Coordinates of C-alpha atoms in Angstrom, one line a residue:
M34 CA 32.1 -8.3 -6.5
K35 CA 35.1 -9.5 -4.5
F36 CA 36.6 -12.9 -5.2
M37 CA 39.6 -15.1 -4.1
K38 CA 41.5 -17.7 -6.0
L39 CA 43.0 -20.7 -4.2
G40 CA 45.4 -23.2 -5.6
S41 CA 47.7 -23.1 -8.6
K42 CA 47.2 -26.3 -10.6
P43 CA 44.8 -26.3 -13.5
D44 CA 41.3 -27.6 -12.9
S45 CA 41.4 -31.2 -14.3
F46 CA 38.1 -32.5 -12.9
Q47 CA 36.1 -34.2 -15.7
S48 CA 32.6 -35.6 -16.1
E49 CA 31.3 -38.9 -17.3
G50 CA 27.6 -38.8 -17.9
E51 CA 25.5 -36.5 -15.8
N52 CA 26.4 -37.6 -12.3
V53 CA 30.0 -38.8 -12.3
R54 CA 33.1 -36.7 -11.7
Y55 CA 36.7 -37.9 -11.7
V56 CA 40.3 -36.8 -11.8
P57 CA 42.3 -38.3 -14.7
S58 CA 45.7 -39.6 -13.5
D59 CA 48.3 -42.2 -14.0
L60 CA 47.3 -43.5 -10.5
A61 CA 44.1 -45.4 -10.3
T62 CA 41.4 -43.9 -8.1
D63 CA 41.0 -45.7 -4.7
V64 CA 38.0 -44.0 -3.1
I65 CA 34.5 -43.2 -4.3
V66 CA 32.7 -40.4 -2.4
I67 CA 28.9 -40.3 -3.0
I68 CA 27.2 -37.0 -2.4
G69 CA 23.5 -37.2 -3.2
D70 CA 23.2 -38.6 -6.8
F71 CA 26.8 -37.7 -7.7
K72 CA 29.8 -40.0 -7.5
F73 CA 33.3 -38.7 -7.2
Y74 CA 36.2 -41.0 -8.2
L75 CA 39.2 -39.7 -6.2
H76 CA 42.5 -40.5 -4.6
K77 CA 42.8 -41.0 -0.8
F78 CA 46.1 -39.2 -0.2
P79 CA 45.2 -35.6 -1.1
L80 CA 41.8 -35.9 0.7
L81 CA 43.3 -37.4 3.9
S82 CA 46.0 -34.8 4.0
K83 CA 43.5 -32.0 4.6
S84 CA 40.2 -33.5 6.0
A85 CA 40.0 -35.1 9.4
R86 CA 36.5 -36.3 8.8
L87 CA 37.4 -38.1 5.6
Q88 CA 40.3 -39.7 7.5
K89 CA 37.8 -41.2 9.9
L90 CA 35.3 -42.2 7.3
I91 CA 37.9 -43.9 5.0
A92 CA 39.4 -45.7 8.0
T93 CA 36.1 -47.0 9.0
T94 CA 35.2 -48.1 5.4
S95 CA 38.6 -49.8 4.9
S96 CA 38.3 -51.8 8.1
S97 CA 34.9 -52.9 7.1
N98 CA 36.1 -54.0 3.7
E99 CA 39.0 -56.1 5.2
D100 CA 36.5 -58.1 7.2
N101 CA 34.6 -58.9 4.0
E102 CA 35.8 -59.3 0.5
I103 CA 38.6 -57.2 -1.0
H104 CA 37.6 -54.0 -2.8
E105 CA 39.9 -52.0 -5.1
E106 CA 38.1 -48.8 -4.1
D107 CA 36.7 -47.7 -0.8
E108 CA 33.2 -46.2 -1.1
I109 CA 31.9 -43.5 1.2
E110 CA 28.4 -42.2 1.1
I111 CA 27.4 -38.9 2.8
A112 CA 23.6 -38.5 2.7
E113 CA 23.4 -34.9 3.8
F114 CA 26.3 -32.7 2.8
P115 CA 26.1 -28.8 3.2
G116 CA 26.0 -27.2 -0.2
G117 CA 25.6 -30.5 -2.0
P118 CA 28.0 -31.8 -4.7
A119 CA 29.1 -28.3 -5.8
S120 CA 30.5 -27.4 -2.4
F121 CA 32.1 -30.9 -2.0
E122 CA 33.9 -30.4 -5.4
I123 CA 35.3 -27.1 -4.2
C124 CA 36.8 -28.8 -1.1
A125 CA 38.1 -31.7 -3.3
K126 CA 39.8 -29.4 -5.7
F127 CA 41.4 -27.5 -2.8
C128 CA 42.8 -30.8 -1.6
Y129 CA 44.3 -31.5 -5.0
G130 CA 45.8 -28.0 -5.1
M131 CA 43.7 -27.1 -8.2
T132 CA 42.5 -23.5 -8.9
V133 CA 39.3 -22.7 -7.0
T134 CA 37.5 -19.3 -7.2
L135 CA 35.5 -18.2 -4.2
N136 CA 33.0 -15.3 -4.3
A137 CA 29.9 -14.0 -2.5
Y138 CA 27.7 -16.7 -4.0
N139 CA 29.6 -19.8 -3.0
V140 CA 31.7 -18.8 0.0
V141 CA 29.1 -19.7 2.6
A142 CA 28.6 -23.1 1.0
A143 CA 32.3 -23.7 0.9
R144 CA 32.8 -22.5 4.5
C145 CA 30.0 -24.9 5.7
A146 CA 31.5 -27.8 3.7
A147 CA 35.0 -27.2 5.0
E148 CA 33.7 -27.2 8.5
F149 CA 31.8 -30.4 7.9
L150 CA 34.9 -32.1 6.5
E151 CA 36.9 -30.7 9.5
M152 CA 39.5 -29.0 7.3
H153 CA 41.1 -27.1 10.2
E154 CA 44.6 -25.8 11.0
T155 CA 45.1 -28.8 13.3
V156 CA 45.1 -31.0 10.2
E157 CA 47.3 -28.8 8.0
K158 CA 48.5 -25.2 8.2
G159 CA 46.7 -22.8 5.9
N160 CA 43.8 -25.2 5.5
L161 CA 40.5 -24.2 3.8
V162 CA 38.6 -23.1 6.9
Y163 CA 41.3 -20.5 7.7
K164 CA 41.5 -19.2 4.2
I165 CA 37.8 -18.7 3.9
E166 CA 37.6 -16.9 7.2
V167 CA 40.3 -14.5 6.1
F168 CA 38.4 -13.9 2.9
L169 CA 35.1 -13.3 4.7
N170 CA 36.5 -10.9 7.3
S171 CA 38.8 -8.9 5.1
S172 CA 36.8 -8.7 2.0
I173 CA 33.2 -10.0 1.7
L174 CA 31.8 -8.6 5.0
Q175 CA 33.5 -5.2 4.3
T176 CA 31.4 -4.8 1.1
W177 CA 27.8 -3.7 1.1
K178 CA 26.3 -5.7 -1.8
D179 CA 28.5 -8.8 -1.1
S180 CA 27.2 -8.9 2.5
I181 CA 23.6 -8.9 1.2
I182 CA 24.4 -11.7 -1.3
V183 CA 26.1 -13.8 1.3
L184 CA 23.2 -13.3 3.7
Q185 CA 20.8 -14.5 1.1
T186 CA 22.8 -17.7 0.6
T187 CA 22.8 -18.5 4.3
R188 CA 19.1 -19.4 4.2
A189 CA 19.6 -22.5 2.0
L190 CA 22.4 -23.6 4.3
S191 CA 20.6 -23.5 7.6
P192 CA 21.4 -24.8 10.3
Y193 CA 25.1 -24.9 9.3
A194 CA 25.3 -21.2 8.7
E195 CA 23.6 -20.4 12.0
E196 CA 25.9 -22.7 13.9
L197 CA 28.9 -21.0 12.4
K198 CA 27.4 -17.6 13.1
L199 CA 27.7 -16.7 9.4
T200 CA 24.1 -15.3 9.3
G201 CA 24.7 -13.2 12.4
R202 CA 27.9 -11.7 11.0
C203 CA 26.1 -10.8 7.8
L204 CA 23.3 -9.1 9.7
D205 CA 25.8 -7.1 11.8
S206 CA 27.7 -6.0 8.6
I207 CA 24.5 -4.9 6.9
G208 CA 23.1 -3.2 10.0
S209 CA 26.3 -1.2 10.7
K210 CA 26.5 0.0 7.1
A211 CA 22.8 1.0 6.9
S212 CA 23.2 3.0 10.1
I213 CA 26.3 4.9 9.1
D214 CA 26.3 8.6 8.5
T215 CA 25.4 9.3 4.9
S216 CA 28.5 11.5 4.4
K217 CA 30.6 8.4 4.9
V218 CA 28.9 6.1 2.4
E219 CA 31.5 5.4 -0.3
W220 CA 30.3 2.1 -1.7
S221 CA 27.9 1.6 -4.6
Y222 CA 24.2 1.1 -3.9
T223 CA 20.9 0.9 -5.9
Y224 CA 18.7 4.0 -5.9
S225 CA 16.2 4.3 -8.7
K226 CA 13.7 6.7 -7.0
K227 CA 13.1 10.1 -8.5
K228 CA 13.7 12.0 -5.3
N229 CA 15.5 15.3 -5.5
L230 CA 17.1 17.5 -2.9
D231 CA 17.4 21.2 -2.5
N232 CA 14.3 22.4 -4.4
G233 CA 14.6 19.9 -7.2
L234 CA 18.4 19.9 -7.7
R235 CA 20.3 17.1 -6.0
K236 CA 23.7 18.1 -4.8
P237 CA 26.6 16.3 -6.5
H238 CA 27.4 13.0 -4.6
A239 CA 24.5 13.6 -2.1
V240 CA 23.5 10.4 -0.5
P241 CA 19.8 10.2 0.5
R242 CA 18.9 8.9 4.0
D243 CA 17.1 5.9 2.5
W244 CA 19.9 4.9 0.1
W245 CA 19.9 1.3 1.3
V246 CA 16.2 0.3 1.1
E247 CA 16.1 -1.0 -2.5
D248 CA 19.1 -3.3 -2.1
L249 CA 17.4 -5.2 0.7
C250 CA 14.3 -5.9 -1.3
D251 CA 15.7 -9.1 -2.8
L252 CA 16.0 -10.7 0.7
H253 CA 13.6 -13.4 1.8
I254 CA 11.1 -12.1 4.3
D255 CA 12.6 -14.1 7.2
L256 CA 16.1 -12.6 6.6
Y257 CA 14.6 -9.1 5.8
K258 CA 12.8 -9.1 9.1
R259 CA 16.0 -9.8 10.9
V260 CA 17.9 -7.1 9.0
I261 CA 15.2 -4.5 9.9
I262 CA 15.2 -5.5 13.5
T263 CA 19.0 -5.3 13.6
I264 CA 19.0 -1.8 12.0
E265 CA 16.3 -0.6 14.5
A266 CA 18.3 -2.0 17.4
R267 CA 21.2 0.3 16.6
G268 CA 18.9 3.3 17.0
R269 CA 20.6 5.5 14.3
V270 CA 18.0 5.2 11.6
S271 CA 14.7 7.2 11.9
S272 CA 11.4 5.5 11.9
D273 CA 10.3 7.2 8.6
V274 CA 13.2 5.7 6.8
I275 CA 12.3 2.3 8.2
G276 CA 8.8 2.9 7.0
E277 CA 10.1 3.8 3.5
A278 CA 12.1 0.6 3.5
L279 CA 8.9 -1.4 4.3
H280 CA 7.0 0.4 1.6
A281 CA 9.7 -0.4 -1.0
Y282 CA 9.8 -4.1 0.1
A283 CA 6.0 -4.5 0.0
T284 CA 5.8 -2.8 -3.4
K285 CA 8.3 -5.3 -4.9
R286 CA 7.4 -8.5 -3.1
V287 CA 3.6 -8.4 -2.7
P288 CA 1.8 -9.0 -6.1
G289 CA -0.4 -6.1 -7.2
F290 CA 0.4 -4.1 -4.1
S291 CA 0.5 -0.8 -6.0
K292 CA -2.3 -1.6 -8.4
S293 CA -5.9 -0.3 -8.0
S294 CA -7.4 -3.7 -9.0
S295 CA -9.0 -6.5 -7.1
S296 CA -8.2 -9.1 -9.9
I297 CA -4.7 -9.9 -8.6
Q298 CA -4.0 -13.6 -9.0
I299 CA -2.0 -15.1 -6.1
T300 CA -1.4 -18.9 -6.1
D301 CA 0.6 -19.3 -2.9
I302 CA -1.8 -17.6 -0.4
A303 CA 0.1 -19.0 2.7
K304 CA 3.4 -17.6 1.5
Y305 CA 2.1 -14.1 0.9
K306 CA 0.0 -14.1 4.0
A307 CA 3.1 -14.7 6.1
L308 CA 4.9 -12.0 4.2
V309 CA 2.3 -9.3 4.7
G310 CA 1.9 -10.3 8.3
S311 CA 5.6 -9.8 8.9
I312 CA 5.6 -6.4 7.2
I313 CA 2.7 -5.4 9.5
E314 CA 4.7 -6.5 12.6
L315 CA 7.7 -4.4 11.5
I316 CA 5.8 -1.1 11.1
P317 CA 7.3 1.4 13.7
D318 CA 5.0 2.7 16.4
E319 CA 5.5 6.3 15.4
K320 CA 2.4 7.6 13.7
Q321 CA 4.1 9.3 10.8
S322 CA 6.6 6.5 10.1
V323 CA 4.6 5.3 7.1
S324 CA 2.1 7.0 4.9
S325 CA -1.6 6.6 5.2
S326 CA -1.7 5.4 1.6
F327 CA 0.8 2.6 2.4
L328 CA -1.3 1.5 5.4
A329 CA -4.5 1.5 3.3
K330 CA -2.8 -0.7 0.7
L331 CA -1.4 -3.0 3.4
L332 CA -4.9 -3.3 4.9
R333 CA -6.3 -4.2 1.6
A334 CA -3.7 -6.9 1.1
S335 CA -4.2 -8.2 4.6
I336 CA -7.9 -8.6 4.2
F337 CA -7.5 -10.3 0.8
L338 CA -5.0 -12.8 2.2
G339 CA -6.8 -13.4 5.4
C340 CA -4.1 -12.2 7.8
D341 CA -4.7 -12.8 11.5
D342 CA -4.2 -9.4 13.0
E343 CA -6.3 -6.9 11.0
T344 CA -7.7 -4.9 14.0
G345 CA -4.5 -3.1 14.8
L346 CA -3.9 -2.1 11.2
M347 CA -7.5 -1.1 10.7
N348 CA -7.2 1.2 13.7
R349 CA -4.1 2.9 12.3
V350 CA -5.8 3.4 8.9
G351 CA -9.0 4.7 10.5
E352 CA -7.1 7.1 12.7
R353 CA -5.5 8.7 9.7
L354 CA -8.4 8.3 7.3
D355 CA -8.2 12.0 6.5
E356 CA -4.8 11.4 4.8
A357 CA -6.1 8.6 2.5
G358 CA -6.9 9.2 -1.1
L359 CA -10.0 7.8 -3.0
G360 CA -7.9 5.3 -4.8
D361 CA -6.6 3.9 -1.5
V362 CA -10.1 3.0 -0.3
M363 CA -12.1 2.1 -3.4
L364 CA -11.4 -1.6 -3.0
Y365 CA -12.8 -1.6 0.5
D366 CA -16.3 -2.9 0.9
V367 CA -18.9 -0.6 2.5
D368 CA -18.8 -2.4 5.9
L369 CA -15.1 -1.9 6.2
M370 CA -15.3 1.7 5.1
Q371 CA -17.9 2.3 7.8
S372 CA -15.7 0.7 10.4
L373 CA -12.8 3.0 9.4
A374 CA -15.1 6.0 9.7
E375 CA -16.1 4.8 13.2
V376 CA -12.5 4.6 14.2
F377 CA -11.9 8.1 12.9
L378 CA -14.9 9.4 14.8
R379 CA -13.5 7.9 18.1
C380 CA -10.1 9.5 17.5
H381 CA -11.4 12.9 16.4
H382 CA -14.7 13.4 18.2
S383 CA -14.0 16.6 20.1
E384 CA -10.8 18.3 19.0
E385 CA -11.4 21.8 17.5
D386 CA -8.2 21.5 15.4
D387 CA -9.7 18.6 13.5
I388 CA -11.9 20.7 11.3
K389 CA -9.6 20.2 8.3
A390 CA -9.3 16.5 8.9
K391 CA -13.1 16.1 9.1
A392 CA -13.5 18.0 5.9
S393 CA -11.1 15.7 4.2
V394 CA -12.9 12.6 5.5
A395 CA -16.3 14.0 4.4
K396 CA -14.9 14.6 0.9
L397 CA -13.4 11.1 0.8
V398 CA -16.7 9.4 1.9
D399 CA -18.7 11.5 -0.6
G400 CA -16.4 10.4 -3.4
Y401 CA -16.4 6.8 -2.2
L402 CA -20.2 6.7 -2.1
A403 CA -20.4 8.2 -5.6
E404 CA -18.1 5.6 -7.0
K405 CA -19.6 2.6 -5.1
S406 CA -23.1 3.6 -6.3
R407 CA -22.1 2.3 -9.7
D408 CA -22.2 -1.2 -8.1
S409 CA -25.9 -1.8 -7.4
D410 CA -25.2 -5.0 -5.6
S411 CA -22.6 -3.9 -3.1
L412 CA -24.2 -0.6 -2.0
T413 CA -27.8 -0.8 -0.7
L414 CA -29.8 2.2 0.3
Q415 CA -29.4 1.3 4.0
K416 CA -25.6 1.1 3.8
F417 CA -25.5 4.4 1.8
L418 CA -27.5 6.2 4.4
A419 CA -25.6 4.7 7.3
L420 CA -22.2 5.7 6.0
A421 CA -23.3 9.1 4.7
E422 CA -25.0 10.0 8.0
M423 CA -21.8 9.3 9.9
V424 CA -20.1 12.2 8.3
S425 CA -23.2 14.4 7.7
S426 CA -22.2 16.8 10.4
F427 CA -18.6 17.2 9.1
P428 CA -17.7 20.7 7.8
R429 CA -17.8 21.2 4.0
Q430 CA -17.3 24.3 1.9
S431 CA -20.0 22.9 -0.4
I432 CA -22.1 19.8 -0.6
D433 CA -21.4 19.1 -4.2
G434 CA -19.9 15.8 -3.3
V435 CA -23.0 14.7 -1.4
Y436 CA -25.1 15.8 -4.3
R437 CA -23.0 13.8 -6.8
A438 CA -23.2 10.7 -4.6
I439 CA -26.9 11.0 -4.3
D440 CA -27.4 11.6 -8.0
M441 CA -25.2 8.7 -8.9
F442 CA -27.1 6.4 -6.5
L443 CA -30.5 7.6 -8.0
K444 CA -29.2 7.1 -11.5
L445 CA -28.0 3.5 -10.9
H446 CA -31.0 2.6 -8.6
P447 CA -34.1 3.8 -10.5
E448 CA -36.2 1.3 -8.7
I449 CA -36.2 3.0 -5.3
S450 CA -39.5 4.6 -4.1
K451 CA -40.4 8.2 -3.6
S452 CA -40.0 8.0 0.1
E453 CA -36.6 6.4 -0.2
K454 CA -35.6 9.3 -2.6
K455 CA -36.7 11.8 0.0
R456 CA -34.6 10.0 2.7
L457 CA -31.6 10.3 0.5
C458 CA -32.2 14.0 -0.3
R459 CA -32.4 14.9 3.4
L460 CA -28.7 14.5 3.5
M461 CA -28.3 17.5 1.2
D462 CA -28.5 21.2 2.3
C463 CA -29.5 22.9 -0.9
R464 CA -28.1 26.3 0.4
K465 CA -24.6 24.9 0.2
L466 CA -24.7 23.8 -3.5
S467 CA -22.3 25.6 -5.8
A468 CA -23.7 27.4 -8.8
E469 CA -22.5 24.6 -11.1
A470 CA -24.2 22.0 -9.0
C471 CA -27.4 24.1 -8.8
A472 CA -27.4 24.4 -12.6
H473 CA -27.2 20.6 -12.8
A474 CA -29.8 20.0 -10.1
V475 CA -32.5 22.1 -11.6
Q476 CA -32.3 20.1 -14.7
N477 CA -32.1 16.8 -12.9
E478 CA -35.3 14.8 -13.4
R479 CA -34.2 12.1 -10.9
L480 CA -34.6 14.4 -8.0
P481 CA -37.9 14.8 -6.2
M482 CA -39.8 18.0 -7.3
R483 CA -39.6 19.4 -3.7
V484 CA -35.8 19.3 -3.9
V485 CA -35.7 21.0 -7.3
V486 CA -37.9 23.8 -6.0
Q487 CA -35.6 24.3 -3.0
V488 CA -32.6 24.5 -5.3
L489 CA -34.4 26.9 -7.6
F490 CA -35.4 29.1 -4.7
F491 CA -32.0 29.4 -3.1
E492 CA -30.4 29.9 -6.5
Q493 CA -32.8 32.8 -7.0
V494 CA -32.0 34.2 -3.6
R495 CA -28.3 34.0 -4.3
A496 CA -28.6 35.5 -7.7
N497 CA -30.8 38.4 -6.5
S498 CA -28.4 38.9 -3.6
N499 CA -25.4 39.2 -5.8
G500 CA -27.3 41.4 -8.2
S501 CA -28.4 43.8 -5.5
S502 CA -24.9 44.1 -4.0
S503 CA -23.6 45.2 -7.4
T504 CA -26.5 47.6 -8.4
G505 CA -27.7 48.9 -5.1
D506 CA -31.3 48.0 -5.9
S507 CA -33.5 46.4 -3.3
T508 CA -34.2 42.8 -3.7
P509 CA -37.8 41.7 -4.7
E510 CA -39.8 40.2 -1.9
I511 CA -41.1 36.7 -2.1
T512 CA -44.4 36.4 -0.2
P513 CA -46.1 33.1 0.0
A514 CA -49.8 33.9 -0.3
S515 CA -51.0 31.0 1.7
R516 CA -49.7 28.3 4.0
S517 CA -51.6 25.0 4.1
T518 CA -50.8 21.6 5.4
N519 CA -50.9 19.7 2.2
T520 CA -49.2 16.3 2.0
E521 CA -45.9 15.5 0.3
D522 CA -47.8 14.0 -2.7
D523 CA -49.6 17.4 -3.1
R524 CA -46.2 19.2 -3.2
E525 CA -44.9 16.7 -5.7
S526 CA -47.7 17.7 -8.1
W527 CA -46.4 21.2 -8.7
D528 CA -46.9 22.3 -12.3
T529 CA -43.9 21.2 -14.4
E530 CA -44.5 24.2 -16.7
D531 CA -44.0 26.5 -13.7
I532 CA -40.7 24.8 -12.8
K533 CA -39.6 25.2 -16.4
A534 CA -40.6 28.9 -16.4
L535 CA -38.7 29.4 -13.2
R536 CA -35.6 27.8 -14.7
G537 CA -35.9 30.2 -17.6
E538 CA -36.3 33.2 -15.3
L539 CA -33.1 32.1 -13.4
A540 CA -31.2 31.8 -16.7
S541 CA -32.4 35.3 -17.6
L542 CA -31.4 36.6 -14.2
R543 CA -27.9 35.3 -14.5
L544 CA -27.6 36.9 -17.9
T545 CA -28.8 40.2 -16.5
K546 CA -26.3 40.0 -13.6
N547 CA -23.4 39.3 -16.1
Q548 CA -24.4 42.3 -18.2
Q549 CA -24.5 44.5 -15.1
Q550 CA -21.0 43.4 -14.0
E551 CA -19.7 44.1 -17.5
N552 CA -21.1 47.6 -17.6
S553 CA -18.1 49.7 -16.7
K554 CA -20.3 52.9 -16.5
G555 CA -22.3 51.5 -13.6
K556 CA -25.6 51.4 -15.6
V557 CA -28.1 48.8 -14.5
V558 CA -30.5 46.5 -16.2
K559 CA -33.5 46.1 -14.0
G560 CA -36.4 43.7 -13.6
G561 CA -34.5 40.4 -13.8
G562 CA -35.6 39.3 -10.3
L563 CA -39.3 40.2 -10.6
G564 CA -40.3 37.5 -13.0
V565 CA -38.7 34.9 -10.8
S566 CA -40.6 36.3 -7.8
R567 CA -43.8 36.0 -9.7
V568 CA -43.2 32.4 -10.6
F569 CA -42.4 31.6 -6.9
S570 CA -45.5 33.4 -5.9
K571 CA -47.5 31.3 -8.3
L572 CA -45.9 28.1 -6.8
W573 CA -46.8 29.0 -3.2
S574 CA -50.1 30.8 -3.7
G575 CA -51.8 28.3 -6.0
K576 CA -55.3 27.6 -4.8
E577 CA -55.0 23.8 -5.1
R578 CA -51.3 23.4 -4.8
G579 CA -50.2 25.8 -2.1
G580 CA -48.3 24.4 0.9
E581 CA -45.2 24.6 2.9
M582 CA -42.0 23.0 1.8
M583 CA -41.1 20.7 4.7
S584 CA -40.0 17.2 5.2
S585 CA -42.5 14.3 5.4
S586 CA -41.7 13.9 9.1
G587 CA -43.1 17.4 9.8
T588 CA -39.8 19.1 10.5
S589 CA -37.9 21.3 8.1
S590 CA -35.4 19.5 5.9
P591 CA -32.0 21.0 5.4
G592 CA -32.4 24.1 3.3
S593 CA -36.2 24.2 3.5
V594 CA -37.9 27.4 2.6
N595 CA -40.3 27.9 5.5
D596 CA -40.0 27.7 9.2
D597 CA -42.8 25.8 10.9
S598 CA -42.2 27.5 14.2
K599 CA -43.5 30.8 12.7
S600 CA -47.1 31.9 12.4
S601 CA -49.1 30.5 9.5
S602 CA -50.2 34.0 8.5
S603 CA -48.7 35.5 5.4
T604 CA -45.2 36.9 6.2
S605 CA -42.8 38.9 4.1
K606 CA -39.1 38.2 3.9
K607 CA -36.5 40.2 2.1
H608 CA -33.5 38.3 0.8

């Protein structure tokens, strides 16, 4: 930190009590200057020699005293003095020629006080105003960190600092240094991020583009906002660096910004509401200037604090919902999540190149529903269905996420009816379940029996198909012996023992397939699929329990076994 010493005499100011300062001397003090609660017992001559304002005040006070009774000391009271007693003492010491040290923390207060006391060159050459200006221009404003410290001190000295253009000069100094080519940065700066260059190895003395962002985080939001606007106006800093600066500032200044918790305690709501609102205003228009995760956290804070303009931010989050992580959205309520999905749909409704984005959103919503299902109060069946159906047409490699969400909801909401369970399960295409999900589903007693049978059927088809491709054998046929129009309740009454038998056959079939694949000589173990076919045949051909597997609405559900558009006569299919 730069500093400047003025004066050569030793500092002889002394205190008496808490609020009295005086200069011991053979000469009696003849003026009392009152600044706030402090009284300064001083001598007129050194003060009058350098301050035009004190000349006027003392002259007025002396004239008033002559008209009344005689006072040994003139008394001057200044109700509002820039910088208070501390800055007045600096000016008084300068008048006495005592040693005074100026630095980034007190130079603005001293400059405002000297201006207030009119300590100009017209009163005496080399006066305090001139000396401080030389120090500011040649030293303080040439230094990066000192410029930031000085700017921070100007806030407490408004409007004096504004009138003297001290704030503007600090802004220009900071803006020009932040905009300089990184190869010319020679001063010290704070940079604690673990960012590396050149494949993990930072070059010696390499300066990152966002080298300045952490040093500005200590500024009050009013000053920070002006700094960012000044930097942007110069046009030399890219929008993504501005975005990184905003992220760093929000992380440090907004309580709990980076925490995945809703239990953050904020006492001064108005203060942080204004802070978050200002950060939102500063976000550059460029889409990739800030990360989707940052926008999501900012939206969460904005809603919590009740900021005025949430719509614009919500649109930006929804547009890039595919980039958000599950942790970013878990604190959103279901209604907000649905609104974000609606925004995404509007922005990505027809583009062919959005397949990957839609798949990401589908995965995000599936995970969100699974986690939110743990809270039985916030997620009702209607809200679950509404949000899930919005992304039901989105591409997925598998529907394991949908299955997990449904299973979690069924587990935490055992009170829902059979018809409601069926509505949930219509979201799931059993053909797209992974082998692991199938293994779980066939043992899942929370699922309707119809769904379990569908899963078993397609797992058997998949297992037989894989087995046939490795052995060359033909796949056994599954021939429903009869097709009736039994109700859903009839289909739910399938024999549990049959289902258990089918599960056992599938396990045996998997073991057979593994043995076939491990047989290096190409020998085959046959017969694994036949038992399964027999059990399926029993399920479909039972005299009292036969019937098609279709949805209660009369149309085939996703992944249903039979096609109602075909003839009701017995038909053979090879899988």
